[in-house]
Amino acid sequence: MEDFLDRLWEYIEAGIQFLGNSLDGVLQHLHFLGPVVLISLLALCTIAVTKVLNRIIVTKRYGELEKNFQHWFQLRQEALKCEDREKGKRLARNIDQAELNRAYYDYFFEGFLLGLARRVMPIFFMFAFINEFYRAERLLEFFGRGYVTQLPSTSGEPIFVGAVVWYIISIIAGYLLWYAIPKIIGKLTSTSFGSVKPHTEESGC
């Protein structure tokens, strides 16, 4: 088993290195954009990949576990509605111990594993890629400076932001924008449509 795991890890490591080298070759043609725009685009692409994977990677087992959890959860809610409150609490406790706790654990654990595959792995792959291929000496080689950008500070000395830090900032900002923009557009749309009053013709009767 240990030999199998060692070989598996070697294959995984080789695959990640191949993907990193291939991505590096593609990005060589985009260096004219500058490090700020380039790494921001990588962050946005990573977010887009996580959104696509979130739609694609949905196992049949996860759907069944979700239905099973919802079934027992609804039964527990119905038990709590019993007129005899003590009896309802006992029924709810029995449901928890017999089925609901195990159903929740299975559902949560399956969702956790799916979350790793759909969100965490792409983000950390890009994190590792940027940390390796856009370290300070390579930034200096490609862009003439060993940092992505600099920010002002109260001390008067600028704060130099590296590639990894800028990637993290871009990921956080990207997710915030991803959730905020549709809501803003929805509010603007509802406001604009709500301000238009329907035209009514006066009746001559």
PDB file of C-alpha atoms in Angstrom:
ATOM      1  CA  MET A   1       0.000   0.000   0.000  1.00  0.00           C
ATOM      2  CA  GLU A   2       2.825   2.422   0.841  1.00  0.00           C
ATOM      3  CA  ASP A   3       4.483   1.739  -2.535  1.00  0.00           C
ATOM      4  CA  PHE A   4       1.170   2.393  -4.292  1.00  0.00           C
ATOM      5  CA  LEU A   5       0.661   5.683  -2.434  1.00  0.00           C
ATOM      6  CA  ASP A   6       4.249   6.740  -3.211  1.00  0.00           C
ATOM      7  CA  ARG A   7       3.742   6.066  -6.916  1.00  0.00           C
ATOM      8  CA  LEU A   8       0.365   7.812  -6.861  1.00  0.00           C
ATOM      9  CA  TRP A   9       1.895  10.895  -5.262  1.00  0.00           C
ATOM     10  CA  GLU A  10       4.702  10.886  -7.870  1.00  0.00           C
ATOM     11  CA  TYR A  11       2.110  10.834 -10.662  1.00  0.00           C
ATOM     12  CA  ILE A  12       0.121  13.617  -9.019  1.00  0.00           C
ATOM     13  CA  GLU A  13       3.245  15.710  -8.516  1.00  0.00           C
ATOM     14  CA  ALA A  14       4.320  15.149 -12.128  1.00  0.00           C
ATOM     15  CA  GLY A  15       0.836  16.093 -13.359  1.00  0.00           C
ATOM     16  CA  ILE A  16       0.782  19.290 -11.307  1.00  0.00           C
ATOM     17  CA  GLN A  17       4.266  20.199 -12.551  1.00  0.00           C
ATOM     18  CA  PHE A  18       3.178  19.591 -16.153  1.00  0.00           C
ATOM     19  CA  LEU A  19       0.097  21.781 -15.723  1.00  0.00           C
ATOM     20  CA  GLY A  20       2.212  24.485 -14.111  1.00  0.00           C
ATOM     21  CA  ASN A  21       4.770  24.466 -16.916  1.00  0.00           C
ATOM     22  CA  SER A  22       2.027  24.499 -19.562  1.00  0.00           C
ATOM     23  CA  LEU A  23       0.262  27.429 -17.890  1.00  0.00           C
ATOM     24  CA  ASP A  24       3.559  29.263 -17.559  1.00  0.00           C
ATOM     25  CA  GLY A  25       4.171  28.827 -21.292  1.00  0.00           C
ATOM     26  CA  VAL A  26       0.764  30.293 -22.115  1.00  0.00           C
ATOM     27  CA  LEU A  27       1.168  33.239 -19.754  1.00  0.00           C
ATOM     28  CA  GLN A  28       4.487  34.225 -21.312  1.00  0.00           C
ATOM     29  CA  HIS A  29       2.438  35.845 -24.101  1.00  0.00           C
ATOM     30  CA  LEU A  30       0.408  37.920 -21.614  1.00  0.00           C
ATOM     31  CA  HIS A  31       3.233  39.570 -19.693  1.00  0.00           C
ATOM     32  CA  PHE A  32       2.629  42.804 -21.597  1.00  0.00           C
ATOM     33  CA  LEU A  33      -0.440  43.267 -19.360  1.00  0.00           C
ATOM     34  CA  GLY A  34       1.765  43.773 -16.317  1.00  0.00           C
ATOM     35  CA  PRO A  35       1.768  41.800 -13.034  1.00  0.00           C
ATOM     36  CA  VAL A  36      -1.242  43.550 -11.481  1.00  0.00           C
ATOM     37  CA  VAL A  37      -3.608  42.785 -14.350  1.00  0.00           C
ATOM     38  CA  LEU A  38      -2.117  39.354 -15.036  1.00  0.00           C
ATOM     39  CA  ILE A  39      -2.444  38.011 -11.498  1.00  0.00           C
ATOM     40  CA  SER A  40      -5.882  39.606 -11.115  1.00  0.00           C
ATOM     41  CA  LEU A  41      -6.978  37.751 -14.254  1.00  0.00           C
ATOM     42  CA  LEU A  42      -5.570  34.505 -12.864  1.00  0.00           C
ATOM     43  CA  ALA A  43      -7.593  35.039  -9.692  1.00  0.00           C
ATOM     44  CA  LEU A  44     -10.772  35.747 -11.662  1.00  0.00           C
ATOM     45  CA  CYS A  45     -10.186  32.680 -13.847  1.00  0.00           C
ATOM     46  CA  THR A  46      -9.729  30.583 -10.708  1.00  0.00           C
ATOM     47  CA  ILE A  47     -13.041  31.837  -9.335  1.00  0.00           C
ATOM     48  CA  ALA A  48     -14.741  31.060 -12.651  1.00  0.00           C
ATOM     49  CA  VAL A  49     -13.289  27.526 -12.603  1.00  0.00           C
ATOM     50  CA  THR A  50     -14.609  26.942  -9.070  1.00  0.00           C
ATOM     51  CA  LYS A  51     -18.067  28.100 -10.185  1.00  0.00           C
ATOM     52  CA  VAL A  52     -18.026  25.738 -13.187  1.00  0.00           C
ATOM     53  CA  LEU A  53     -16.790  22.806 -11.089  1.00  0.00           C
ATOM     54  CA  ASN A  54     -19.482  23.576  -8.522  1.00  0.00           C
ATOM     55  CA  ARG A  55     -22.095  22.938 -11.217  1.00  0.00           C
ATOM     56  CA  ILE A  56     -20.386  19.958 -12.854  1.00  0.00           C
ATOM     57  CA  ILE A  57     -19.142  17.936  -9.882  1.00  0.00           C
ATOM     58  CA  VAL A  58     -22.330  16.806  -8.174  1.00  0.00           C
ATOM     59  CA  THR A  59     -22.339  13.133  -7.245  1.00  0.00           C
ATOM     60  CA  LYS A  60     -25.462  10.994  -7.148  1.00  0.00           C
ATOM     61  CA  ARG A  61     -24.526   9.961  -3.611  1.00  0.00           C
ATOM     62  CA  TYR A  62     -24.508  13.598  -2.489  1.00  0.00           C
ATOM     63  CA  GLY A  63     -28.030  14.108  -3.817  1.00  0.00           C
ATOM     64  CA  GLU A  64     -29.257  10.974  -2.039  1.00  0.00           C
ATOM     65  CA  LEU A  65     -27.585  12.004   1.222  1.00  0.00           C
ATOM     66  CA  GLU A  66     -29.167  15.459   0.967  1.00  0.00           C
ATOM     67  CA  LYS A  67     -32.633  13.960   0.471  1.00  0.00           C
ATOM     68  CA  ASN A  68     -32.121  11.576   3.382  1.00  0.00           C
ATOM     69  CA  PHE A  69     -30.979  14.398   5.669  1.00  0.00           C
ATOM     70  CA  GLN A  70     -33.905  16.627   4.680  1.00  0.00           C
ATOM     71  CA  HIS A  71     -36.333  13.746   5.258  1.00  0.00           C
ATOM     72  CA  TRP A  72     -35.209  13.114   8.834  1.00  0.00           C
ATOM     73  CA  PHE A  73     -34.854  16.812   9.560  1.00  0.00           C
ATOM     74  CA  GLN A  74     -38.462  17.435   8.520  1.00  0.00           C
ATOM     75  CA  LEU A  75     -39.623  14.529  10.698  1.00  0.00           C
ATOM     76  CA  ARG A  76     -37.768  16.059  13.628  1.00  0.00           C
ATOM     77  CA  GLN A  77     -39.450  19.424  13.001  1.00  0.00           C
ATOM     78  CA  GLU A  78     -42.856  17.742  12.906  1.00  0.00           C
ATOM     79  CA  ALA A  79     -42.100  15.939  16.176  1.00  0.00           C
ATOM     80  CA  LEU A  80     -41.324  19.257  17.875  1.00  0.00           C
ATOM     81  CA  LYS A  81     -44.749  20.536  16.839  1.00  0.00           C
ATOM     82  CA  CYS A  82     -46.449  17.894  18.987  1.00  0.00           C
ATOM     83  CA  GLU A  83     -48.965  19.360  21.452  1.00  0.00           C
ATOM     84  CA  ASP A  84     -47.283  17.417  24.262  1.00  0.00           C
ATOM     85  CA  ARG A  85     -43.964  19.294  24.310  1.00  0.00           C
ATOM     86  CA  GLU A  86     -42.158  16.702  26.437  1.00  0.00           C
ATOM     87  CA  LYS A  87     -43.279  13.915  24.138  1.00  0.00           C
ATOM     88  CA  GLY A  88     -42.192  15.974  21.132  1.00  0.00           C
ATOM     89  CA  LYS A  89     -38.743  16.526  22.627  1.00  0.00           C
ATOM     90  CA  ARG A  90     -38.367  12.794  23.310  1.00  0.00           C
ATOM     91  CA  LEU A  91     -39.372  11.956  19.739  1.00  0.00           C
ATOM     92  CA  ALA A  92     -36.941  14.538  18.372  1.00  0.00           C
ATOM     93  CA  ARG A  93     -34.150  13.160  20.552  1.00  0.00           C
ATOM     94  CA  ASN A  94     -34.890   9.618  19.374  1.00  0.00           C
ATOM     95  CA  ILE A  95     -34.783  10.782  15.740  1.00  0.00           C
ATOM     96  CA  ASP A  96     -31.466  12.511  16.385  1.00  0.00           C
ATOM     97  CA  GLN A  97     -29.900   9.440  17.941  1.00  0.00           C
ATOM     98  CA  ALA A  98     -31.387   6.920  15.506  1.00  0.00           C
ATOM     99  CA  GLU A  99     -31.003   8.608  12.124  1.00  0.00           C
ATOM    100  CA  LEU A 100     -30.537  12.367  11.936  1.00  0.00           C
ATOM    101  CA  ASN A 101     -27.036  12.619  13.450  1.00  0.00           C
ATOM    102  CA  ARG A 102     -25.657   9.963  11.113  1.00  0.00           C
ATOM    103  CA  ALA A 103     -27.503  11.446   8.128  1.00  0.00           C
ATOM    104  CA  TYR A 104     -26.085  14.880   8.882  1.00  0.00           C
ATOM    105  CA  TYR A 105     -22.555  13.536   9.329  1.00  0.00           C
ATOM    106  CA  ASP A 106     -22.661  11.642   6.000  1.00  0.00           C
ATOM    107  CA  TYR A 107     -24.175  14.642   4.196  1.00  0.00           C
ATOM    108  CA  PHE A 108     -21.685  17.095   5.723  1.00  0.00           C
ATOM    109  CA  PHE A 109     -18.639  14.896   5.040  1.00  0.00           C
ATOM    110  CA  GLU A 110     -19.643  14.295   1.411  1.00  0.00           C
ATOM    111  CA  GLY A 111     -20.186  18.029   0.929  1.00  0.00           C
ATOM    112  CA  PHE A 112     -16.834  18.744   2.555  1.00  0.00           C
ATOM    113  CA  LEU A 113     -15.020  16.426   0.127  1.00  0.00           C
ATOM    114  CA  LEU A 114     -16.868  17.953  -2.824  1.00  0.00           C
ATOM    115  CA  GLY A 115     -15.948  21.419  -1.554  1.00  0.00           C
ATOM    116  CA  LEU A 116     -12.278  20.440  -1.534  1.00  0.00           C
ATOM    117  CA  ALA A 117     -12.481  19.257  -5.131  1.00  0.00           C
ATOM    118  CA  ARG A 118     -14.593  22.131  -6.427  1.00  0.00           C
ATOM    119  CA  ARG A 119     -13.220  25.147  -4.546  1.00  0.00           C
ATOM    120  CA  VAL A 120     -10.164  24.551  -2.405  1.00  0.00           C
ATOM    121  CA  MET A 121      -8.018  22.568  -4.846  1.00  0.00           C
ATOM    122  CA  PRO A 122      -8.262  25.056  -7.761  1.00  0.00           C
ATOM    123  CA  ILE A 123      -7.510  27.991  -5.456  1.00  0.00           C
ATOM    124  CA  PHE A 124      -4.525  26.286  -3.863  1.00  0.00           C
ATOM    125  CA  PHE A 125      -3.223  25.020  -7.214  1.00  0.00           C
ATOM    126  CA  MET A 126      -3.146  28.586  -8.517  1.00  0.00           C
ATOM    127  CA  PHE A 127      -1.653  29.732  -5.205  1.00  0.00           C
ATOM    128  CA  ALA A 128       1.183  27.211  -5.576  1.00  0.00           C
ATOM    129  CA  PHE A 129       1.664  28.135  -9.243  1.00  0.00           C
ATOM    130  CA  ILE A 130       1.972  31.851  -8.522  1.00  0.00           C
ATOM    131  CA  ASN A 131       4.233  31.204  -5.537  1.00  0.00           C
ATOM    132  CA  GLU A 132       6.576  29.159  -7.755  1.00  0.00           C
ATOM    133  CA  PHE A 133       6.462  30.907 -11.121  1.00  0.00           C
ATOM    134  CA  TYR A 134       6.018  34.523 -10.012  1.00  0.00           C
ATOM    135  CA  ARG A 135       8.400  34.756  -7.111  1.00  0.00           C
ATOM    136  CA  ALA A 136      10.393  37.979  -6.663  1.00  0.00           C
ATOM    137  CA  GLU A 137      13.340  37.074  -8.929  1.00  0.00           C
ATOM    138  CA  ARG A 138      11.063  36.058 -11.789  1.00  0.00           C
ATOM    139  CA  LEU A 139       8.985  39.217 -11.381  1.00  0.00           C
ATOM    140  CA  LEU A 140      12.233  41.150 -11.660  1.00  0.00           C
ATOM    141  CA  GLU A 141      13.157  39.199 -14.773  1.00  0.00           C
ATOM    142  CA  PHE A 142       9.777  39.590 -16.482  1.00  0.00           C
ATOM    143  CA  PHE A 143       8.600  43.012 -15.342  1.00  0.00           C
ATOM    144  CA  GLY A 144      11.704  44.812 -14.118  1.00  0.00           C
ATOM    145  CA  ARG A 145      10.668  44.851 -10.458  1.00  0.00           C
ATOM    146  CA  GLY A 146      10.543  42.258  -7.723  1.00  0.00           C
ATOM    147  CA  TYR A 147       7.016  43.064  -6.596  1.00  0.00           C
ATOM    148  CA  VAL A 148       3.556  43.389  -8.114  1.00  0.00           C
ATOM    149  CA  THR A 149       2.593  46.823  -6.844  1.00  0.00           C
ATOM    150  CA  GLN A 150       3.251  49.182  -3.974  1.00  0.00           C
ATOM    151  CA  LEU A 151       0.827  50.768  -1.551  1.00  0.00           C
ATOM    152  CA  PRO A 152       1.258  54.002   0.412  1.00  0.00           C
ATOM    153  CA  SER A 153       1.693  53.845   4.182  1.00  0.00           C
ATOM    154  CA  THR A 154       1.533  56.292   7.055  1.00  0.00           C
ATOM    155  CA  SER A 155       5.280  55.947   7.650  1.00  0.00           C
ATOM    156  CA  GLY A 156       6.052  57.364   4.228  1.00  0.00           C
ATOM    157  CA  GLU A 157       7.724  54.156   3.083  1.00  0.00           C
ATOM    158  CA  PRO A 158       5.705  52.268   0.435  1.00  0.00           C
ATOM    159  CA  ILE A 159       4.464  48.752   1.133  1.00  0.00           C
ATOM    160  CA  PHE A 160       5.624  46.348  -1.562  1.00  0.00           C
ATOM    161  CA  VAL A 161       3.015  43.734  -2.430  1.00  0.00           C
ATOM    162  CA  GLY A 162       4.228  40.392  -3.748  1.00  0.00           C
ATOM    163  CA  ALA A 163       2.489  38.074  -6.187  1.00  0.00           C
ATOM    164  CA  VAL A 164       0.976  35.735  -3.586  1.00  0.00           C
ATOM    165  CA  VAL A 165      -0.414  38.571  -1.472  1.00  0.00           C
ATOM    166  CA  TRP A 166      -1.910  40.241  -4.541  1.00  0.00           C
ATOM    167  CA  TYR A 167      -3.459  36.915  -5.577  1.00  0.00           C
ATOM    168  CA  ILE A 168      -5.122  36.549  -2.169  1.00  0.00           C
ATOM    169  CA  ILE A 169      -6.402  40.132  -2.338  1.00  0.00           C
ATOM    170  CA  SER A 170      -7.720  39.510  -5.862  1.00  0.00           C
ATOM    171  CA  ILE A 171      -9.451  36.262  -4.836  1.00  0.00           C
ATOM    172  CA  ILE A 172     -11.234  37.948  -1.925  1.00  0.00           C
ATOM    173  CA  ALA A 173     -12.195  40.989  -4.023  1.00  0.00           C
ATOM    174  CA  GLY A 174     -13.307  38.741  -6.882  1.00  0.00           C
ATOM    175  CA  TYR A 175     -15.665  36.693  -4.695  1.00  0.00           C
ATOM    176  CA  LEU A 176     -17.092  39.857  -3.141  1.00  0.00           C
ATOM    177  CA  LEU A 177     -17.748  41.331  -6.578  1.00  0.00           C
ATOM    178  CA  TRP A 178     -19.168  38.013  -7.844  1.00  0.00           C
ATOM    179  CA  TYR A 179     -21.848  38.124  -5.139  1.00  0.00           C
ATOM    180  CA  ALA A 180     -22.347  41.884  -5.002  1.00  0.00           C
ATOM    181  CA  ILE A 181     -22.696  42.772  -8.704  1.00  0.00           C
ATOM    182  CA  PRO A 182     -25.801  40.601  -9.418  1.00  0.00           C
ATOM    183  CA  LYS A 183     -27.516  42.021  -6.323  1.00  0.00           C
ATOM    184  CA  ILE A 184     -26.682  45.582  -7.337  1.00  0.00           C
ATOM    185  CA  ILE A 185     -27.921  44.952 -10.887  1.00  0.00           C
ATOM    186  CA  GLY A 186     -31.085  43.335  -9.483  1.00  0.00           C
ATOM    187  CA  LYS A 187     -31.804  46.328  -7.253  1.00  0.00           C
ATOM    188  CA  LEU A 188     -31.180  48.796 -10.080  1.00  0.00           C
ATOM    189  CA  THR A 189     -33.393  46.797 -12.415  1.00  0.00           C
ATOM    190  CA  SER A 190     -36.230  46.509  -9.893  1.00  0.00           C
ATOM    191  CA  THR A 191     -35.945  50.206  -9.094  1.00  0.00           C
ATOM    192  CA  SER A 192     -36.049  51.230 -12.743  1.00  0.00           C
ATOM    193  CA  PHE A 193     -39.022  49.000 -13.498  1.00  0.00           C
ATOM    194  CA  GLY A 194     -40.768  50.015 -10.292  1.00  0.00           C
ATOM    195  CA  SER A 195     -40.504  53.685 -11.184  1.00  0.00           C
ATOM    196  CA  VAL A 196     -42.335  53.146 -14.489  1.00  0.00           C
ATOM    197  CA  LYS A 197     -46.044  53.518 -13.877  1.00  0.00           C
ATOM    198  CA  PRO A 198     -48.352  51.505 -16.122  1.00  0.00           C
ATOM    199  CA  HIS A 199     -50.234  53.591 -18.675  1.00  0.00           C
ATOM    200  CA  THR A 200     -53.994  53.499 -18.223  1.00  0.00           C
ATOM    201  CA  GLU A 201     -56.557  54.971 -20.555  1.00  0.00           C
ATOM    202  CA  GLU A 202     -59.496  56.806 -19.083  1.00  0.00           C
ATOM    203  CA  SER A 203     -62.786  55.215 -19.868  1.00  0.00           C
ATOM    204  CA  GLY A 204     -65.376  57.271 -21.694  1.00  0.00           C
ATOM    205  CA  CYS A 205     -68.272  55.477 -19.996  1.00  0.00           C
TER     206      CYS A 205
END
